[in-house]
CSV table of C-alpha atoms in Angstrom, one decimal:
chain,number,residue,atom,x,y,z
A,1,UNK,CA,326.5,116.3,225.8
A,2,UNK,CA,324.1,119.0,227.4
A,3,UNK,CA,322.8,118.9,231.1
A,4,UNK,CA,319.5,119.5,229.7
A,5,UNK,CA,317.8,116.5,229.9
A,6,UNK,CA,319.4,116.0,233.4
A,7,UNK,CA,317.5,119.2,234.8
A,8,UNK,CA,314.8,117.8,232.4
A,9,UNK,CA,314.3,114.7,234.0
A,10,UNK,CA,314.2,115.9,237.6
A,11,UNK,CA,311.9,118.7,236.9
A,12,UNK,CA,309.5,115.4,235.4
A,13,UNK,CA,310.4,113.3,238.7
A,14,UNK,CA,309.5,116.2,240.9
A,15,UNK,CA,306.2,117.3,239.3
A,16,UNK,CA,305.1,114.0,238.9
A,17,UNK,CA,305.2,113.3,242.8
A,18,UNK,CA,304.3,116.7,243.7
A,19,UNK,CA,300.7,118.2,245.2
A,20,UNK,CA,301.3,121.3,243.7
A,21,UNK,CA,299.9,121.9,239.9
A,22,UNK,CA,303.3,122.2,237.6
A,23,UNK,CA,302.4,124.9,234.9
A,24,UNK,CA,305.2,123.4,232.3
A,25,UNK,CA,305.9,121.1,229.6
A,26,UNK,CA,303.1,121.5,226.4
A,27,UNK,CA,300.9,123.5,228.9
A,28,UNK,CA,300.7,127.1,227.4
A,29,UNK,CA,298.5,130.3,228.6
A,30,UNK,CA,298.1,133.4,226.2
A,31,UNK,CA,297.7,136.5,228.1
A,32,UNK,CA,294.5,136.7,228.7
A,33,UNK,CA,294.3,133.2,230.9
A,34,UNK,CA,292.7,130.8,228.3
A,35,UNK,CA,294.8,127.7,227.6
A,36,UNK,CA,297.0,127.4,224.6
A,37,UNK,CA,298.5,124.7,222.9
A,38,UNK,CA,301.6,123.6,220.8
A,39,UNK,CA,300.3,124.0,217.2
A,40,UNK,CA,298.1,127.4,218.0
A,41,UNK,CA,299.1,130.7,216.4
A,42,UNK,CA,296.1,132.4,217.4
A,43,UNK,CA,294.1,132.3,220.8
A,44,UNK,CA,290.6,130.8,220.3
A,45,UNK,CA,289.4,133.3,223.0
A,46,UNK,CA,291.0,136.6,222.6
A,47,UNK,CA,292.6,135.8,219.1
A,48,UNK,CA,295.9,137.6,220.2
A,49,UNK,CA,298.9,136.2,217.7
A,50,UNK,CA,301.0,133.0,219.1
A,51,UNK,CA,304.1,132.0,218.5
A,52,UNK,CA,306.3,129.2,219.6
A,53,UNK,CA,309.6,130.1,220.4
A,54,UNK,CA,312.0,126.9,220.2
A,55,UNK,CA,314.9,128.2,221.8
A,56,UNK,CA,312.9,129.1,225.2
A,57,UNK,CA,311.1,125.7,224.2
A,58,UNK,CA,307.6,128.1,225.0
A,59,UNK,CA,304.6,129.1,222.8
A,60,UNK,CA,304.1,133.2,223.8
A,61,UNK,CA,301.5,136.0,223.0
A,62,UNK,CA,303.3,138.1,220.5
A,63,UNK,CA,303.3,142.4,220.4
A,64,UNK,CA,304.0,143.6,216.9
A,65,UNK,CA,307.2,145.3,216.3
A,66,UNK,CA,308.4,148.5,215.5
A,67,UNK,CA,308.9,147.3,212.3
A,68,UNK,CA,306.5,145.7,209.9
A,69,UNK,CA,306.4,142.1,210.4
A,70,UNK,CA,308.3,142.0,213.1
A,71,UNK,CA,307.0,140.5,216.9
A,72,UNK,CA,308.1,141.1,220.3
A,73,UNK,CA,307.4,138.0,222.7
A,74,UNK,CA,304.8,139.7,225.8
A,75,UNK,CA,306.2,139.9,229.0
A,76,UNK,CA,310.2,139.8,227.5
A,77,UNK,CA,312.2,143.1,228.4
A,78,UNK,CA,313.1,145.1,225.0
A,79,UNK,CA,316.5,143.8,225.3
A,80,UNK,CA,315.3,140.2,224.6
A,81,UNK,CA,314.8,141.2,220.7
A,82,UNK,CA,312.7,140.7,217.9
A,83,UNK,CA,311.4,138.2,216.0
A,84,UNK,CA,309.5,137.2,212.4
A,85,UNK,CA,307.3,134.2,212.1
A,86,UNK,CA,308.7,131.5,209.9
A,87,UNK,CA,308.8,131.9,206.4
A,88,UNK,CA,306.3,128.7,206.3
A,89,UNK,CA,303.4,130.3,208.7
A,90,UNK,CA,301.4,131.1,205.6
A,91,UNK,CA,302.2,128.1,203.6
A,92,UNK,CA,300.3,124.7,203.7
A,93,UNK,CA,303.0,123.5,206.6
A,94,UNK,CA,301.1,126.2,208.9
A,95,UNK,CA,304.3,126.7,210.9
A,96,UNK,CA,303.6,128.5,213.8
A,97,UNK,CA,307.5,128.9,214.7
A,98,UNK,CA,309.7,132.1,215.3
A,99,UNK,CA,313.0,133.5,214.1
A,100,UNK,CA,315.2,135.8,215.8
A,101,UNK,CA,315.2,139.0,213.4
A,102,UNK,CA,318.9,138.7,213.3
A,103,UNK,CA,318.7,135.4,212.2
A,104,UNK,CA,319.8,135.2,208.2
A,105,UNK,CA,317.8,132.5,207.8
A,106,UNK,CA,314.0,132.9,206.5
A,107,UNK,CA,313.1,129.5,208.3
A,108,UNK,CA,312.6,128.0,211.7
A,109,UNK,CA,314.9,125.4,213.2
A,110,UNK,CA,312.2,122.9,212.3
A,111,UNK,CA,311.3,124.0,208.5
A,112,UNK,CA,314.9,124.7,207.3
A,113,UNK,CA,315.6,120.8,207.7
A,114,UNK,CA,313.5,119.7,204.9
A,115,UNK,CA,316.0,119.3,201.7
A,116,UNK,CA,313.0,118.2,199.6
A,117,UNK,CA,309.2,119.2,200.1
A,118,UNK,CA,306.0,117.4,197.6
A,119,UNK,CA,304.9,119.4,194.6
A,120,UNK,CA,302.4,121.9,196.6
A,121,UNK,CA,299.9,122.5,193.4
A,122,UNK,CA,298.8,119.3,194.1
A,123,UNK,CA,295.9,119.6,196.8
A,124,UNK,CA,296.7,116.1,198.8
A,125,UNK,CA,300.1,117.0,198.8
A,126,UNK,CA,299.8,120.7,201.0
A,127,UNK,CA,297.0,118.0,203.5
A,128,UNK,CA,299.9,116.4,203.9
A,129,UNK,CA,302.3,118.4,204.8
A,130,UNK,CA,300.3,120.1,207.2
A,131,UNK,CA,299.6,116.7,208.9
A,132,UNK,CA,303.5,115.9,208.5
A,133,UNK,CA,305.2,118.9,209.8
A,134,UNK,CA,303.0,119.0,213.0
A,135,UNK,CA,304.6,115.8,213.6
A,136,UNK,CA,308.4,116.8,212.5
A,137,UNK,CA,308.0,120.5,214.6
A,138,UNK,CA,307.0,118.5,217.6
A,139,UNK,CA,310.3,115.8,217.6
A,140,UNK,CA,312.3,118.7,217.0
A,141,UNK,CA,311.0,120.7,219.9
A,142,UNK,CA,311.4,117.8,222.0
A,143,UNK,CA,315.2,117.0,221.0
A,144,UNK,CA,316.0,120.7,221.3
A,145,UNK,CA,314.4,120.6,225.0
A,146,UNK,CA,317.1,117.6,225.9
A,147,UNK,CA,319.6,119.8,224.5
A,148,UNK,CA,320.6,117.0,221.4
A,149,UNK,CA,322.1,118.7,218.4
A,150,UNK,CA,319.9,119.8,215.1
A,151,UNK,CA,321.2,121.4,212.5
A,152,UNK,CA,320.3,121.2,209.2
A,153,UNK,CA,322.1,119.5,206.5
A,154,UNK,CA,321.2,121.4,204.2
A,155,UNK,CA,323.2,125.0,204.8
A,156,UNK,CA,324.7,124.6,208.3
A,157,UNK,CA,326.4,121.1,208.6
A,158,UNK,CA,326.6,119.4,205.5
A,159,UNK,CA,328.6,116.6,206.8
A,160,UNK,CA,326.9,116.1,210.3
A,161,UNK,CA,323.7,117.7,210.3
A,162,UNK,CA,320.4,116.4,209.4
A,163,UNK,CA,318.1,116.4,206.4
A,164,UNK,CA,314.6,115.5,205.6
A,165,UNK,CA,313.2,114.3,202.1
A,166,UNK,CA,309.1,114.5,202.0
A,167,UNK,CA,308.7,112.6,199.1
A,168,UNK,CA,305.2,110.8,197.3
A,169,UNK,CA,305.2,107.8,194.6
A,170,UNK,CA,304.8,108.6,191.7
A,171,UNK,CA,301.7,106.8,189.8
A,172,UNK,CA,303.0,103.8,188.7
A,173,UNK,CA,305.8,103.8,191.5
A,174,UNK,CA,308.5,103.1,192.4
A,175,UNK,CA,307.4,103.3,196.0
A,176,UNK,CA,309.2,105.4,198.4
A,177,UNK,CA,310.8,104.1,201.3
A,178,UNK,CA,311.2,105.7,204.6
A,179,UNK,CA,314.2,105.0,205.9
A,180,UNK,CA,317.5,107.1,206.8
A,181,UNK,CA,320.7,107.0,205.5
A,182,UNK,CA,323.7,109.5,206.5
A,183,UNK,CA,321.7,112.2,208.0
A,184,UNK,CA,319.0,112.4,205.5
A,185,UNK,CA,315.8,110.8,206.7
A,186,UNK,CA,313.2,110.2,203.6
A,187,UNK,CA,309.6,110.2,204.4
A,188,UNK,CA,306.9,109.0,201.8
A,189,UNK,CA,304.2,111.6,202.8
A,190,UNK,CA,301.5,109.1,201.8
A,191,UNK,CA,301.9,108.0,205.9
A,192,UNK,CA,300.3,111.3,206.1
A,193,UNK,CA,296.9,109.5,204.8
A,194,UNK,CA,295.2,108.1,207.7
A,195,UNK,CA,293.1,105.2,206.1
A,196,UNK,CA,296.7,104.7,203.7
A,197,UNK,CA,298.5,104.3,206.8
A,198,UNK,CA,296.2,102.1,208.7
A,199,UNK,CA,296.1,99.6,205.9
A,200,UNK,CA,299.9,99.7,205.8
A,201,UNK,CA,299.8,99.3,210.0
A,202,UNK,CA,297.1,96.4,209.5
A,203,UNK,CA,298.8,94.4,206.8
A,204,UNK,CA,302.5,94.5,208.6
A,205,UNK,CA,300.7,93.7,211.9
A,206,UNK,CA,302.0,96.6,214.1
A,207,UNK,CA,300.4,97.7,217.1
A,208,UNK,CA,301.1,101.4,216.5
A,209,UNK,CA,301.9,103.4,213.4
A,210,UNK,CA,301.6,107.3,213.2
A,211,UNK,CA,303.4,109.9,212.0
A,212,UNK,CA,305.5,111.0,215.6
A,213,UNK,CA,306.3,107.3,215.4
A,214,UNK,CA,308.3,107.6,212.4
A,215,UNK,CA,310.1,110.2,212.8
A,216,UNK,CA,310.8,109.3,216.5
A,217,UNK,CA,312.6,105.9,214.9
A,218,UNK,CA,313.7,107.7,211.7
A,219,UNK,CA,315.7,110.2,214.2
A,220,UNK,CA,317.1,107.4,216.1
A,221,UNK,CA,319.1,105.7,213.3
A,222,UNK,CA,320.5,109.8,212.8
A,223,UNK,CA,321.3,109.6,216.8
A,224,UNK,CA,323.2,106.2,216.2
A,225,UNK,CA,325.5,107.2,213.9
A,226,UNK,CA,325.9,110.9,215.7
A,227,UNK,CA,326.2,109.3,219.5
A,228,UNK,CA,327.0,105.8,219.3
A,229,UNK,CA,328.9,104.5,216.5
A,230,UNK,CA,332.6,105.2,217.5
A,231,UNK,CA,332.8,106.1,220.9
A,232,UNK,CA,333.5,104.8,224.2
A,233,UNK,CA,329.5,103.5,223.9
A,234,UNK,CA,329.9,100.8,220.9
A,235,UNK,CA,331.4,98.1,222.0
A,236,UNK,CA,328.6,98.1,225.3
A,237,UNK,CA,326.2,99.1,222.4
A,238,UNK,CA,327.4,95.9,221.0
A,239,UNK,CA,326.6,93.8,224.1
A,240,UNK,CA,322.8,94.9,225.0
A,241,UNK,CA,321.8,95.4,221.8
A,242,UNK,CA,323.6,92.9,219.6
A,243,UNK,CA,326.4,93.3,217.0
A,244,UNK,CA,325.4,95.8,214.1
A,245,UNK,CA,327.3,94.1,211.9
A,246,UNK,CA,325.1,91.8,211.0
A,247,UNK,CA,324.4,91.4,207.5
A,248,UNK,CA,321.4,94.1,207.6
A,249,UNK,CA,319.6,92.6,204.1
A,250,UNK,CA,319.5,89.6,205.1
A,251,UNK,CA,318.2,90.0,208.5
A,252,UNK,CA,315.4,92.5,207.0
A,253,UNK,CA,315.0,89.3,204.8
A,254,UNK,CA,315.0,86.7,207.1
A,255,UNK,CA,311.8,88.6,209.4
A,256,UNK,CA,309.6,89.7,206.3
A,257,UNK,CA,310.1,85.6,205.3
A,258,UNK,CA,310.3,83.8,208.6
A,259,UNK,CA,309.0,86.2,211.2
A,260,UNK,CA,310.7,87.6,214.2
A,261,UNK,CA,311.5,84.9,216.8
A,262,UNK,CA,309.3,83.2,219.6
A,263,UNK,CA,310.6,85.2,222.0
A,264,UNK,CA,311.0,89.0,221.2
A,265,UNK,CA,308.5,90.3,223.7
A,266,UNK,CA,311.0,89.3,226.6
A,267,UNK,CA,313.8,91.2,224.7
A,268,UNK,CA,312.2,93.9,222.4
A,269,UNK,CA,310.1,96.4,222.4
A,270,UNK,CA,308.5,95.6,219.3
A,271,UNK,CA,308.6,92.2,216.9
A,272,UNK,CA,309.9,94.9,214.3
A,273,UNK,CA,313.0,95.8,217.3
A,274,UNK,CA,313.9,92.3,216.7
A,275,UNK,CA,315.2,92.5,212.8
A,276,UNK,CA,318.5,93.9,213.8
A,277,UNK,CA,320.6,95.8,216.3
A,278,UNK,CA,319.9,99.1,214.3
A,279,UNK,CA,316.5,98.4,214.4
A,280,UNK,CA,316.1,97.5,217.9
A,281,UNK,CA,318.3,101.0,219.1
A,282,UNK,CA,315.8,103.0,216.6
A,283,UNK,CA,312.3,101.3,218.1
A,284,UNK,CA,314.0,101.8,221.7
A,285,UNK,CA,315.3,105.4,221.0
A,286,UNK,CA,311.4,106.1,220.2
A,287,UNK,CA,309.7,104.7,223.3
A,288,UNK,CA,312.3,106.4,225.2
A,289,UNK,CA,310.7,110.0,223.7
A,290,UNK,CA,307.1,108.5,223.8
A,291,UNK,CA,307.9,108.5,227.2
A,292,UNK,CA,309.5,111.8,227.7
A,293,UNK,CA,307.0,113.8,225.5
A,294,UNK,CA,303.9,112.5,226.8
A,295,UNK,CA,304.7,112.6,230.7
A,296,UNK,CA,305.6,116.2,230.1
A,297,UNK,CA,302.9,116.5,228.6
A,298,UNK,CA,300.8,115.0,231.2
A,299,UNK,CA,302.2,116.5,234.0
A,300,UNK,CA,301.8,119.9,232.0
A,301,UNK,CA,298.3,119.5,232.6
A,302,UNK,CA,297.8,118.6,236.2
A,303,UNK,CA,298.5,114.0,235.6
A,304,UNK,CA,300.2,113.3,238.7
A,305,UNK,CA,301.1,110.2,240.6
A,306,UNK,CA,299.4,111.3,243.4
A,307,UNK,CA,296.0,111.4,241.6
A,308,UNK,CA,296.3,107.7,240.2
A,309,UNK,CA,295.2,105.4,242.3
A,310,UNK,CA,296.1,102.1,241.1
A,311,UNK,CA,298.8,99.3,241.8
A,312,UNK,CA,301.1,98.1,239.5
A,313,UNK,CA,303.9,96.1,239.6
A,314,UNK,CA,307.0,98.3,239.1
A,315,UNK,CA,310.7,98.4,238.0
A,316,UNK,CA,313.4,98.1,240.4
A,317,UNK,CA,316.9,99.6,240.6
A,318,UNK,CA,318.2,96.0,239.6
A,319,UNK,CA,316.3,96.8,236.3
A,320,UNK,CA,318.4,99.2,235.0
A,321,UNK,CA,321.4,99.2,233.2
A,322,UNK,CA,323.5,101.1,235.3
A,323,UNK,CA,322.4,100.9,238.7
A,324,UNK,CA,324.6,102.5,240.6
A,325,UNK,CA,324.3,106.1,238.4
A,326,UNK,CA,323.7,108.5,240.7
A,327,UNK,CA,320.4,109.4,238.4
A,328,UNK,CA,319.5,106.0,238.4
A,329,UNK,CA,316.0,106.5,241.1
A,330,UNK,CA,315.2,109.6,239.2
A,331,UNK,CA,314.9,107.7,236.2
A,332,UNK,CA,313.2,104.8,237.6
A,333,UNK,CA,310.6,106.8,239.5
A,334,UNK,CA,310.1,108.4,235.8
A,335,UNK,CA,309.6,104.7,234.5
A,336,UNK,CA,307.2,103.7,237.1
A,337,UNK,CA,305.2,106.8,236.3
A,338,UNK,CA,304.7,106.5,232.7
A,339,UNK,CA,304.0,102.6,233.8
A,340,UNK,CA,300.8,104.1,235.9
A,341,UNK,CA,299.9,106.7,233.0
A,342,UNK,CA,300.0,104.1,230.2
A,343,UNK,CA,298.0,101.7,232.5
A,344,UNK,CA,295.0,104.4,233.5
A,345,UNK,CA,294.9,105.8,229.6
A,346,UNK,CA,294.8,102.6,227.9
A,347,UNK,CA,292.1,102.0,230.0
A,348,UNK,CA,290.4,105.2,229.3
A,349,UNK,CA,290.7,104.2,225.4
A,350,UNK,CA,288.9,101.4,225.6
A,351,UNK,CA,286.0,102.5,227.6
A,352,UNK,CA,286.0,104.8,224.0
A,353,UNK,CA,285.8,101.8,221.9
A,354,UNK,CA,289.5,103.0,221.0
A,355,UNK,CA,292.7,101.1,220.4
A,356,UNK,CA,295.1,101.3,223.1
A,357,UNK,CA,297.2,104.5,223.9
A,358,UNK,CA,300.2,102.7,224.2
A,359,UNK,CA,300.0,99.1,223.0
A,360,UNK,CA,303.1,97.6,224.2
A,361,UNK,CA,304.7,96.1,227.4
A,362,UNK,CA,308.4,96.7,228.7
A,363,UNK,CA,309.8,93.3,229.5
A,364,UNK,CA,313.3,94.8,232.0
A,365,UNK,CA,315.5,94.1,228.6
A,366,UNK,CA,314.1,97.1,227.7
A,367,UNK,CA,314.1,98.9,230.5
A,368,UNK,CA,317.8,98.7,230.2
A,369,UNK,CA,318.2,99.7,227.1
A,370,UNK,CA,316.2,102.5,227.5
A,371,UNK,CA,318.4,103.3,230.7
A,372,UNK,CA,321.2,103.5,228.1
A,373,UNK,CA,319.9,105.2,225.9
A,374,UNK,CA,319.3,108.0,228.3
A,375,UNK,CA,322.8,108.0,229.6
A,376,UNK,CA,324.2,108.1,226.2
A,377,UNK,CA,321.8,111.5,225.4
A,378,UNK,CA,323.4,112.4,229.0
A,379,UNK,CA,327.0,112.3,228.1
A,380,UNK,CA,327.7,109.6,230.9
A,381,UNK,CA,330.8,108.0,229.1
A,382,UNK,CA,331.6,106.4,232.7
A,383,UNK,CA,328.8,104.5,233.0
A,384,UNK,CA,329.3,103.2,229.4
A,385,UNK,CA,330.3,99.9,230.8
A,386,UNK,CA,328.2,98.9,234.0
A,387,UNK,CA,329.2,97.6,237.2
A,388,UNK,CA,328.1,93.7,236.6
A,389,UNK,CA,324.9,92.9,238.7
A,390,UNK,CA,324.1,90.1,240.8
A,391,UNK,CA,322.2,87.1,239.2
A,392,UNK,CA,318.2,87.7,239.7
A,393,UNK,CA,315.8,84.9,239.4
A,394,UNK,CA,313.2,85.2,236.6
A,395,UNK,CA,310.1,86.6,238.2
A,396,UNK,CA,308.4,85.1,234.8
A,397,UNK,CA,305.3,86.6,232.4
A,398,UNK,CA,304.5,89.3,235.2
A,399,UNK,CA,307.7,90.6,234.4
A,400,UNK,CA,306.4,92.8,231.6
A,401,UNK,CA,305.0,96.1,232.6
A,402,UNK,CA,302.1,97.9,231.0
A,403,UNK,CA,298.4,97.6,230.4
């Protein structure tokens, strides 16, 4: 697997500590100073064209071409090339992406994963796919930025890429179902309708339910099947998160009719985590990028340690699931810190009257499995199997990190 989130992770654990401001993550500038961000095309100040350029993971002031249609990133030497905007910029997805101008296809890396797209004549259908492919162009940034693979499965690996089906009921039903299977991830678009979706989060009694959220989990079951199943890291797979063998019916069954058990918060992430060992990998696969995306994106903007001033009980090295990695502080300190962000924010949401940022505390369970999680995206086959640790006493409810 890449180095990428390697370099990733240390340029995260050095800014986060550091007096300096970082100028990085989802922090943009156009030319002319004033602050852009990851879904502009134009700026708001000098109205100079954007573009976001996935492969240099960086949104950029754009000089047209010599020829029509055609955009030269400002500041890149002539030998750096050209480039079009998506085929989708002027469609209801909005898509603010680029294409190299040698590139055959007329899509971005983002847009030509979507196998099926909603009937666009219909005006709550382009709302939400404007909503929808914010979401999708932002987990597809983020994976490209840790260096995992994307490609489509549609018309550049068929057999191990990965597809996306945008789909809406049809009056009358039958409902659609998101949910992956084999590389194709199917969306039903009506998440894209806030007061639809809060119902939905209401009436299933989850904490948090958006859009990112989906697709964060939806990606994970994708990552399972790409990274896990069949290599050196199934069997230990087997042993944190439980055997996926399971009969998966009847344990989706056995939580919609029984419930998840007393004691999921000391083991899962979520009550949902608890249904099965695919379930749990997909939940924890998301809050692993939760916590990537949004410390980038904090420290992007000048949210540093140093300027939180708070105490918090935090993770250890015996937390971890491989302790001994030689990453192992880096990721820790990087633990800690989103443990100090999501404490000060979820404060700062309810002084708003607003639910909490991040509703949900890490028991150390999860700490490890996040830890292997991020050694898996790392290629660290030796770890796979870690060096047993000594025997800790139970340090009880105050355990649980978070706010």
């Amino acid at each position: 697997m890449s180095s990428s989130i390697g370099s990733r992770l240390k340029q995260l654990s050095d800014s986060w500590w550091s007096p300096d401001r970082p100028r990085r993550g989802r922090a943009y500038r156009c030319d002319c100073g004033r602050t852009s961000f990851f879904r502009h095309s134009r700026c708001s100040a000098c109205h100079a064209p954007l573009g976001y350029d996935p492969l240099q993971g960086e949104s950029r002031t754009l000089i047209a071409g010599a020829v029509a249609g055609t955009w030269r990133l400002s500041g890149s030497a002539e030998s750096s090339g050209s480039y079009r905007r998506c085929l989708n910029f002027d469609s209801p997805a909005r898509c603010n992406w680029l294409v190299k101008d040698e590139d055959p296809s007329p899509t971005c890396i983002s847009c030509r994963l979507n196998r099926t797209v909603p009937d666009l004549e219909d005006a709550d259908n382009r709302r939400y796919l404007w909503a929808i492919e914010k979401a999708k162009r932002r987990l597809v940034s983020q994976l490209l930025a840790v260096g995992l693979p994307v490609r489509s499965k549609v018309d550049e690996d068929p057999a191990r890429g990965v597809a996306f089906d945008l789909l809406r009921s049809p009056p009358g039903g039958p409902v659609v179902m998101t949910g992956h299977a084999s590389g194709l991830i199917t969306l039903n678009i009506e998440e894209a309708d806030d007061a639809r979706r809060e119902k939905i989060r209401q009436d299933l009694r989850e904490p948090y339910r958006t859009l990112v959220g989906h697709f964060r989990h939806e990606i994970g079951h994708y990552y399972w099947d790409r990274l896990v199943a069949d290599t050196v890291w199934h069997e230990p797979f087997r042993a944190l998160f439980g055997d996926e063998r399971a009969d998966y019916a009847a344990a989706l069954r056995a939580n919609y009719e029984k419930g998840p058990p007393a004691d999921w918060p000391s083991r899962h992430i979520s009550s949902y985590a608890s249904t099965h060992p695919w379930e749990d990998w997909a939940e924890s696969w998301a809050h692993y990028l939760h916590l990537l995306d949004s410390l980038d994106t904090a420290i992007g903007f000048g949210f540093t340690g140093r300027k939180i001033k708070i105490e918090v009980e935090r993770f250890t090295l015996a937390d971890l699931y491989a302790p001994h990695h030689p990453g192992a502080r880096r990721f820790l300190s990087l633990v800690n810190a989103w443990v100090l962000l999501t404490t000060v924010v979820n404060e700062l949401s309810r002084s708003m009257g607003q639910p909490e940022f991040y509703p949900f505390r890490m028991p150390p369970a999860v700490l490890r499995k996040l830890h292997f999680i991020h050694l898996v995206v790392r290629g660290q086959e030796a770890y796979a199997v870690p060096v047993k640790r000594k025997a800790r006493r139970n340090r009880g409810p105050a355990a649980q990190r978070g706010s």
